[in-house]
Short mmCIF file of C-alpha atoms and ligand atoms in Angstrom, two decimals:
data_model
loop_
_atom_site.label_atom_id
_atom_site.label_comp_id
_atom_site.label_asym_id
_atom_site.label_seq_id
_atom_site.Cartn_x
_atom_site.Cartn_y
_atom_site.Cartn_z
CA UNK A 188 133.88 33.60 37.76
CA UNK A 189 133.14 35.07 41.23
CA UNK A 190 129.91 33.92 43.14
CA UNK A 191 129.00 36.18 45.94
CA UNK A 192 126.48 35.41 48.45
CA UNK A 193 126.67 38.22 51.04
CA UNK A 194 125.21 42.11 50.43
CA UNK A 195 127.78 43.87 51.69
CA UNK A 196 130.52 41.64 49.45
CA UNK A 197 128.27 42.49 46.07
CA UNK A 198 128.63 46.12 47.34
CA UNK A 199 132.26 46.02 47.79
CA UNK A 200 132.45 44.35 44.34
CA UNK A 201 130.39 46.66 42.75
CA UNK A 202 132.03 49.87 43.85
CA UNK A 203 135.06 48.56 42.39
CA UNK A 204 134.04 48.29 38.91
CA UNK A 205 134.73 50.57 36.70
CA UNK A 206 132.42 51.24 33.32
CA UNK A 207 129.50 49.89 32.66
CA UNK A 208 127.51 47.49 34.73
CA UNK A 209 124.28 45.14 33.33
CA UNK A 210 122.02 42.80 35.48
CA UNK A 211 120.24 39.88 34.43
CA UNK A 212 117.91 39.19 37.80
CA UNK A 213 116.83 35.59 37.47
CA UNK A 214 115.33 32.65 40.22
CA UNK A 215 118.18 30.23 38.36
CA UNK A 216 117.10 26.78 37.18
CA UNK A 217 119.09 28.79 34.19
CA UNK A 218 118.11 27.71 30.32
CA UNK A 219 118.55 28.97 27.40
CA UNK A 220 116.13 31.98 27.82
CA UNK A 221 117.79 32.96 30.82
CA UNK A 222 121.61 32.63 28.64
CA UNK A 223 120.06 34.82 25.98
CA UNK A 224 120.02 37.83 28.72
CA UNK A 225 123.48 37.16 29.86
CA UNK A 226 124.99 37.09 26.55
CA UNK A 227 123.35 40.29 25.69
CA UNK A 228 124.22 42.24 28.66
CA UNK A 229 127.62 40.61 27.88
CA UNK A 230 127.82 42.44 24.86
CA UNK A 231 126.42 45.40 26.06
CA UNK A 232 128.22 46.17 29.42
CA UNK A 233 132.03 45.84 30.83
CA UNK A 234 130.74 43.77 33.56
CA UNK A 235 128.03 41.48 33.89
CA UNK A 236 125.97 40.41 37.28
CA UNK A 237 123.54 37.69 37.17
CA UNK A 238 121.49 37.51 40.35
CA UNK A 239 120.36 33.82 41.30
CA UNK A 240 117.56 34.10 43.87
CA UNK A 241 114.26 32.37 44.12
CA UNK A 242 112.35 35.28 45.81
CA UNK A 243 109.65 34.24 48.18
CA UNK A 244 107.54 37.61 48.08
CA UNK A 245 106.23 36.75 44.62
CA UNK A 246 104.67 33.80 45.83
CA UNK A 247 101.68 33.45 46.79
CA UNK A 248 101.06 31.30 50.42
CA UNK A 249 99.68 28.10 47.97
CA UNK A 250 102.05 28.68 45.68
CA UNK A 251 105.33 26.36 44.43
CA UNK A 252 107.93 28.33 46.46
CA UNK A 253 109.20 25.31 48.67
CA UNK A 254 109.24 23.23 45.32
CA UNK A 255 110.14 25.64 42.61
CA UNK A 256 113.86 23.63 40.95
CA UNK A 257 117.13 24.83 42.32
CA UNK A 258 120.25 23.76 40.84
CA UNK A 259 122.72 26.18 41.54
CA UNK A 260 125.93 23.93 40.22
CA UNK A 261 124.35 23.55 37.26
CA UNK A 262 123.62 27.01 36.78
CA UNK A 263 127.23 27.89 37.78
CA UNK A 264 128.17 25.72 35.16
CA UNK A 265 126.25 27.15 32.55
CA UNK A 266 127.16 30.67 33.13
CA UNK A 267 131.04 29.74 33.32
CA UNK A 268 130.62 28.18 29.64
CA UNK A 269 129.49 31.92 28.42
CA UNK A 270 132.20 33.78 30.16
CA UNK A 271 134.47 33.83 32.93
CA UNK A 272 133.92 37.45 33.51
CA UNK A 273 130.12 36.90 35.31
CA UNK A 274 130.00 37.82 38.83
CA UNK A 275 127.33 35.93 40.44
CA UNK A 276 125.09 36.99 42.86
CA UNK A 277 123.20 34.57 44.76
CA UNK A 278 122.28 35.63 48.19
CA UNK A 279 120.35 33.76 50.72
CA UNK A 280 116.82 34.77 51.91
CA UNK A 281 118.02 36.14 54.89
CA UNK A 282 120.20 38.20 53.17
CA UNK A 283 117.61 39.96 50.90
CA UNK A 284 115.31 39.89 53.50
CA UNK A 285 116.60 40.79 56.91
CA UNK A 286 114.54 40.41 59.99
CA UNK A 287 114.23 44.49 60.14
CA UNK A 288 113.59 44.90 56.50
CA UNK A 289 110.65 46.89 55.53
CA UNK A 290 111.95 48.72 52.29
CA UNK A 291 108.80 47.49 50.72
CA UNK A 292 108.43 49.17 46.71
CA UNK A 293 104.74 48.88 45.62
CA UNK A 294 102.73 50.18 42.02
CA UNK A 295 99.18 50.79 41.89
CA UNK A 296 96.88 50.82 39.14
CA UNK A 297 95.83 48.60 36.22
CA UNK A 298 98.99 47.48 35.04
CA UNK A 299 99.75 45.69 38.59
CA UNK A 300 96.32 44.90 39.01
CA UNK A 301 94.94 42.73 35.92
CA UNK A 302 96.35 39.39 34.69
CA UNK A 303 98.86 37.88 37.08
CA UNK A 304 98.38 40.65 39.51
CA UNK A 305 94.80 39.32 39.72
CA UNK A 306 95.63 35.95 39.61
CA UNK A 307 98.19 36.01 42.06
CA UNK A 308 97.70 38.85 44.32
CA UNK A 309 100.77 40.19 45.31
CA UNK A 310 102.93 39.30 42.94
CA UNK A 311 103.62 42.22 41.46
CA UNK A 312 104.96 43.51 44.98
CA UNK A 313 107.30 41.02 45.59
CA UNK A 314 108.92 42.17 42.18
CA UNK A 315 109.56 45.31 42.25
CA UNK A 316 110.65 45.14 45.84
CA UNK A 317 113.21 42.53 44.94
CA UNK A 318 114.22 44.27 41.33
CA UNK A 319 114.71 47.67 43.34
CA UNK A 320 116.62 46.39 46.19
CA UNK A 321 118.99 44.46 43.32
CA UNK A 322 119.21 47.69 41.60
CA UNK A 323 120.09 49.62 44.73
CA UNK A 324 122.61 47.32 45.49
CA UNK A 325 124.31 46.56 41.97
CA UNK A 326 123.20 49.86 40.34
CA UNK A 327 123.44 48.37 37.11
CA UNK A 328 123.79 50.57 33.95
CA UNK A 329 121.38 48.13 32.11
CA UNK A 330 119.02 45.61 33.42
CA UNK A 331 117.69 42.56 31.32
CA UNK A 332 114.21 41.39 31.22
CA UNK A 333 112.51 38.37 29.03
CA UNK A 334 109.64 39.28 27.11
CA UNK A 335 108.51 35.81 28.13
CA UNK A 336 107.31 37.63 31.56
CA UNK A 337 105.41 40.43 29.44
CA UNK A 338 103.62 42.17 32.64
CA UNK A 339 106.86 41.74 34.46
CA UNK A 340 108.64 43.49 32.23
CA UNK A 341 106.12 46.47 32.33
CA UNK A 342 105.88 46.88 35.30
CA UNK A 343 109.35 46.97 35.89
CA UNK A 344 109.84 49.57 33.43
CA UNK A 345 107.13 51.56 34.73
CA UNK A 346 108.92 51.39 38.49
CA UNK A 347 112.01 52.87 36.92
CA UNK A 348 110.08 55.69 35.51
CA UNK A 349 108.40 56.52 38.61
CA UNK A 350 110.98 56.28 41.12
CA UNK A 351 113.07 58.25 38.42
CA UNK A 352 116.04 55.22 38.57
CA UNK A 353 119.23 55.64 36.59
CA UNK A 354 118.85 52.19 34.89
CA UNK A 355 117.88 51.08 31.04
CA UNK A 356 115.47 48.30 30.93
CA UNK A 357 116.37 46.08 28.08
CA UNK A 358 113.58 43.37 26.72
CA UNK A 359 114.85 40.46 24.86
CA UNK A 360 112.77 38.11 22.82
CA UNK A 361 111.16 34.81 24.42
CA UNK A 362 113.52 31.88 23.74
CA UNK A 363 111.15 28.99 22.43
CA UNK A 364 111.79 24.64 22.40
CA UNK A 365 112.24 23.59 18.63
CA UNK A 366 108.23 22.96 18.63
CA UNK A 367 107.57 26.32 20.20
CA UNK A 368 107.13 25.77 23.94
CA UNK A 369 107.76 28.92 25.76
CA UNK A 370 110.89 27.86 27.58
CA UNK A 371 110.68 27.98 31.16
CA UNK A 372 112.05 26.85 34.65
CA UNK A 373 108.34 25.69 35.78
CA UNK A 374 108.28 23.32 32.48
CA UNK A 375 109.87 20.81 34.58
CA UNK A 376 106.54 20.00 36.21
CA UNK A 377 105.13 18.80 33.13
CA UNK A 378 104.02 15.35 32.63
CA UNK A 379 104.48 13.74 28.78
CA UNK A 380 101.44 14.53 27.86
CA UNK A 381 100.71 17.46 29.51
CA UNK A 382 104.00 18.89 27.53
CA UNK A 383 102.05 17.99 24.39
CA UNK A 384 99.04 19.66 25.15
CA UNK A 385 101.06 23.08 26.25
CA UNK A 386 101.89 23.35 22.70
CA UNK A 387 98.37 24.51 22.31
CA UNK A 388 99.43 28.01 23.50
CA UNK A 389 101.99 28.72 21.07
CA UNK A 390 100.07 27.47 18.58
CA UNK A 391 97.45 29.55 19.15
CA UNK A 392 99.74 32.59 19.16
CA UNK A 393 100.59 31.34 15.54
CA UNK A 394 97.20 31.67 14.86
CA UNK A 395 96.88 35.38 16.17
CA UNK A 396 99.37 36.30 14.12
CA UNK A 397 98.72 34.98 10.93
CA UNK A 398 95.32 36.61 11.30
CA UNK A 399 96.82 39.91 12.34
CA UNK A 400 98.95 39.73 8.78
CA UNK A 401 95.51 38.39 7.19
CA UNK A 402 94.01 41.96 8.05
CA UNK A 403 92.15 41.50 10.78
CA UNK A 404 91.85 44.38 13.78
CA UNK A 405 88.70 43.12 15.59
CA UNK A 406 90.54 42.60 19.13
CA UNK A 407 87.49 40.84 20.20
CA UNK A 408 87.53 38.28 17.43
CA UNK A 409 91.51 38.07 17.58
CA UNK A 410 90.68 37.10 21.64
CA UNK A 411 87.98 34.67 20.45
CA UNK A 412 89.69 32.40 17.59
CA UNK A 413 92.80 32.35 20.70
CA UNK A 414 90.43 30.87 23.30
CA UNK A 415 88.49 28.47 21.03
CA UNK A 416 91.66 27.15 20.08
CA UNK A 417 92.82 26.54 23.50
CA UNK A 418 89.61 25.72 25.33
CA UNK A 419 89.77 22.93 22.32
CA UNK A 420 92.94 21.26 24.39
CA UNK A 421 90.96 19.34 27.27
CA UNK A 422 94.14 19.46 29.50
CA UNK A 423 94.28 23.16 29.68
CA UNK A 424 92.58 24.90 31.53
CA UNK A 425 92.10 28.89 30.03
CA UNK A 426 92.57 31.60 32.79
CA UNK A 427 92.70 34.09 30.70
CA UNK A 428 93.34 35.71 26.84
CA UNK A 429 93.31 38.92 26.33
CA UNK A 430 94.69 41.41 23.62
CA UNK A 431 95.87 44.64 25.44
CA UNK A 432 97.86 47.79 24.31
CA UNK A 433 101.58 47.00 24.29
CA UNK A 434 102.70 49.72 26.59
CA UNK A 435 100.05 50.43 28.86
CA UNK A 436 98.43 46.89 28.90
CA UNK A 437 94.77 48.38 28.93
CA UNK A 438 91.70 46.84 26.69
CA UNK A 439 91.56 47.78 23.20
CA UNK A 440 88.92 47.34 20.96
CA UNK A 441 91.04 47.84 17.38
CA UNK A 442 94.10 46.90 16.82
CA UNK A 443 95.23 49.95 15.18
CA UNK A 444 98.58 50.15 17.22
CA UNK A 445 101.13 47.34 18.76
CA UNK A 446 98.97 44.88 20.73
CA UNK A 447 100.17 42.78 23.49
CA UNK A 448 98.67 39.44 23.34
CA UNK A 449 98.27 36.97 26.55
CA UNK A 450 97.77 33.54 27.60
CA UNK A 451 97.88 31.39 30.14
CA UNK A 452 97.18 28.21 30.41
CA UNK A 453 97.10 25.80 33.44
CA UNK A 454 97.63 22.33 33.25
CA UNK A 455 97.34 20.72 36.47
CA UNK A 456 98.60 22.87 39.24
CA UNK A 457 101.10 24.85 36.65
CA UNK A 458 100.47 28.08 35.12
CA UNK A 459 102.38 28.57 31.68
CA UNK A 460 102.44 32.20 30.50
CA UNK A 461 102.59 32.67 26.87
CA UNK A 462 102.24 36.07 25.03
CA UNK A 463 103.09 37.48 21.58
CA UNK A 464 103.67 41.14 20.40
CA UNK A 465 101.54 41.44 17.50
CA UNK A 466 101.78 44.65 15.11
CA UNK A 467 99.71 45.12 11.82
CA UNK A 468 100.80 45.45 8.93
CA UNK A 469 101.93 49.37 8.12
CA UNK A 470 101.70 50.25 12.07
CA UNK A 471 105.41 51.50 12.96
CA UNK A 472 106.72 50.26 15.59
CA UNK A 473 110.29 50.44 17.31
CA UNK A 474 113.45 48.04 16.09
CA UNK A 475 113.06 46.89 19.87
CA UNK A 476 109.63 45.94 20.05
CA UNK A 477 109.73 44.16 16.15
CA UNK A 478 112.44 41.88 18.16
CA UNK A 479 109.62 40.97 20.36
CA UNK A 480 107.16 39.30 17.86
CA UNK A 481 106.50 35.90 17.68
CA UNK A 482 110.13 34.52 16.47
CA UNK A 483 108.77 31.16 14.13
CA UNK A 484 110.87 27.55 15.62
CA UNK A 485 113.58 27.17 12.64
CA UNK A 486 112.69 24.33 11.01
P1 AMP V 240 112.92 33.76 36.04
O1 AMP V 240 114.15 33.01 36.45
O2 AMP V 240 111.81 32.89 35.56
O3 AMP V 240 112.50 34.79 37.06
O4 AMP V 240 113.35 34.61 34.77
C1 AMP V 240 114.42 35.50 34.81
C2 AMP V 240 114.41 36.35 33.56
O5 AMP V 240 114.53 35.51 32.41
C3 AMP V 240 113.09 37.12 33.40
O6 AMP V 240 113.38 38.42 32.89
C4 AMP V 240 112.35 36.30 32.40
O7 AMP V 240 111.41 37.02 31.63
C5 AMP V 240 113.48 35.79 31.53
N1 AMP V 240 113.05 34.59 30.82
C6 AMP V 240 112.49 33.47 31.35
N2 AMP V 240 112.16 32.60 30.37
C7 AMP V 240 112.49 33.19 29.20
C8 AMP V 240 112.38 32.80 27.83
N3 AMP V 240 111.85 31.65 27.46
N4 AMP V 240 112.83 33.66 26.90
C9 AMP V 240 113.35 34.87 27.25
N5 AMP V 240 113.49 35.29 28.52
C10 AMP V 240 113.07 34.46 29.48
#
């Protein structure tokens, strides 16, 4: 496995590759929903880069930047036990970021504006400049994005589209704990019982859904039974639910197509996203975005 830590070595490396190339971007702290990615782009592509880089434009100034959990050995590890073939990219600020750089890539409108883009002003900035300066310099056939990071993921897509960039964006399923926590790197902060009372958001997906397959369209009512259920959990704290189109992430009244449903939930001073694709019955939808529903904990 290489590891490469310098811009102008990934760009050597890359323009010796030959067929095709996927990305998995990631800020490390690597588990299992992170692996997921890796071995699909493994199967996908001829070569497979996985970036490692905790990027500090999609923080916000109070934000857990200085604390967010680094462990790149570990992370090597874990990527060596899928395949020796991954080349490694993890660069250092400076790198990413030079003193002169101003190649700032920035959406407007709705979709970068609502949810986290409200919550975190921003954000949504930081991402797309860091996803199109990877993409610039790995120019990836494929890129792979988590469903986990639902807004993320459309917003990336919708970058691609409007700066007209020669890359696939592929969304794979969130990767849940046995009792359906949303994996991710920030669950690290939780206390014992704050880990129990997280649970509440999944749960509460559940819920969604098995109302969705009940018959039920009313988006307000959907939104409703969500946020009584976790308003219910004293240790969370309810930012926001919402049930949104799936593509375009706007308000709908009716859930007549594929909705996009979010939560997040903040316990203490960390924010857990959770969100589930929800699709009534006899709506088509795509083989891609069926992936995406709620995927039950096997028993
Ligand atoms: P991060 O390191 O948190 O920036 O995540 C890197 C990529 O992994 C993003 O595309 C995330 O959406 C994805 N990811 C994070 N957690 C999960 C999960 N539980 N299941 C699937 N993908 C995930």
């Amino acid at each position: 496995m290489r590891v490469i830590t310098t811009v102008a070595e990934m760009q050597a490396a890359r323009a010796e590759l030959q067929g095709s190339v996927g990305l998995v971007p990631t800020m490390g702290y690597l588990h299992e929903g992170h692996l997921s990615l890796v071995r699909r782009s493994l199967a996908d592509n001829d070569h497979t880069v996985v970036s490692i880089f905790v990027n500090p434009t999609q923080f916000g100034p109070n934000e857990d930047f200085e604390r967010y959990p680094r462990d790149e050995t570990r992370d090597l590890g874990l990527l060596r036990a899928l395949s020796d073939d991954i080349i490694v990219f993890a660069p250092a600020v400076d790198e990413m970021y030079p003193p002169d750089f101003g190649d700032w890539v920035e959406l407007h409108g709705p979709l970068v504006e609502r949810f986290e883009g409200e919550h975190r002003p921003g954000h949504f900035r930081g991402v797309t400049t860091i996803v199109a300066r990877l993409f610039r310099i790995i120019q990836p056939d494929r890129a792979y994005f988590g469903q986990k990071d639902a807004q993320q993921l459309r917003v990336v897509r919708r970058m691609v589209q409007e700066l007209g960039l020669p890359v696939q964006v592929v969304a794979m399923p969130i990767v849940r704990e046995a009792d359906g926590l949303a994996m991710s790197s920030r669950n690290v902060y939780l206390s014992r019982d704050d880990r129990a009372a997280a649970l509440v958001l999944s749960r509460s997906l559940r819920h969604a859904e098995r109302l969705v397959a009940a018959g039920e369209t009313d988006a307000s009512k959907i939104v409703a039974a969500v946020a009584r259920m976790v308003r219910a959990e004293p240790r969370v704290f309810l930012e926001y639910a919402a049930l949104v189109d799936e593509q375009t992430m706007e308000d709908i009244e009716t859930l007549d197509r594929p909705g996009l449903l979010l939560v997040l939930g903040r316990l203490g001073k960390t924010r857990l996203l959770d969100n589930a694709v929800l699709i009534p019955p006899g709506v088509e939808a795509s083989e891609e975005l069926r992936s995406l529903v709620y995927v039950p904990p096997k028993p």
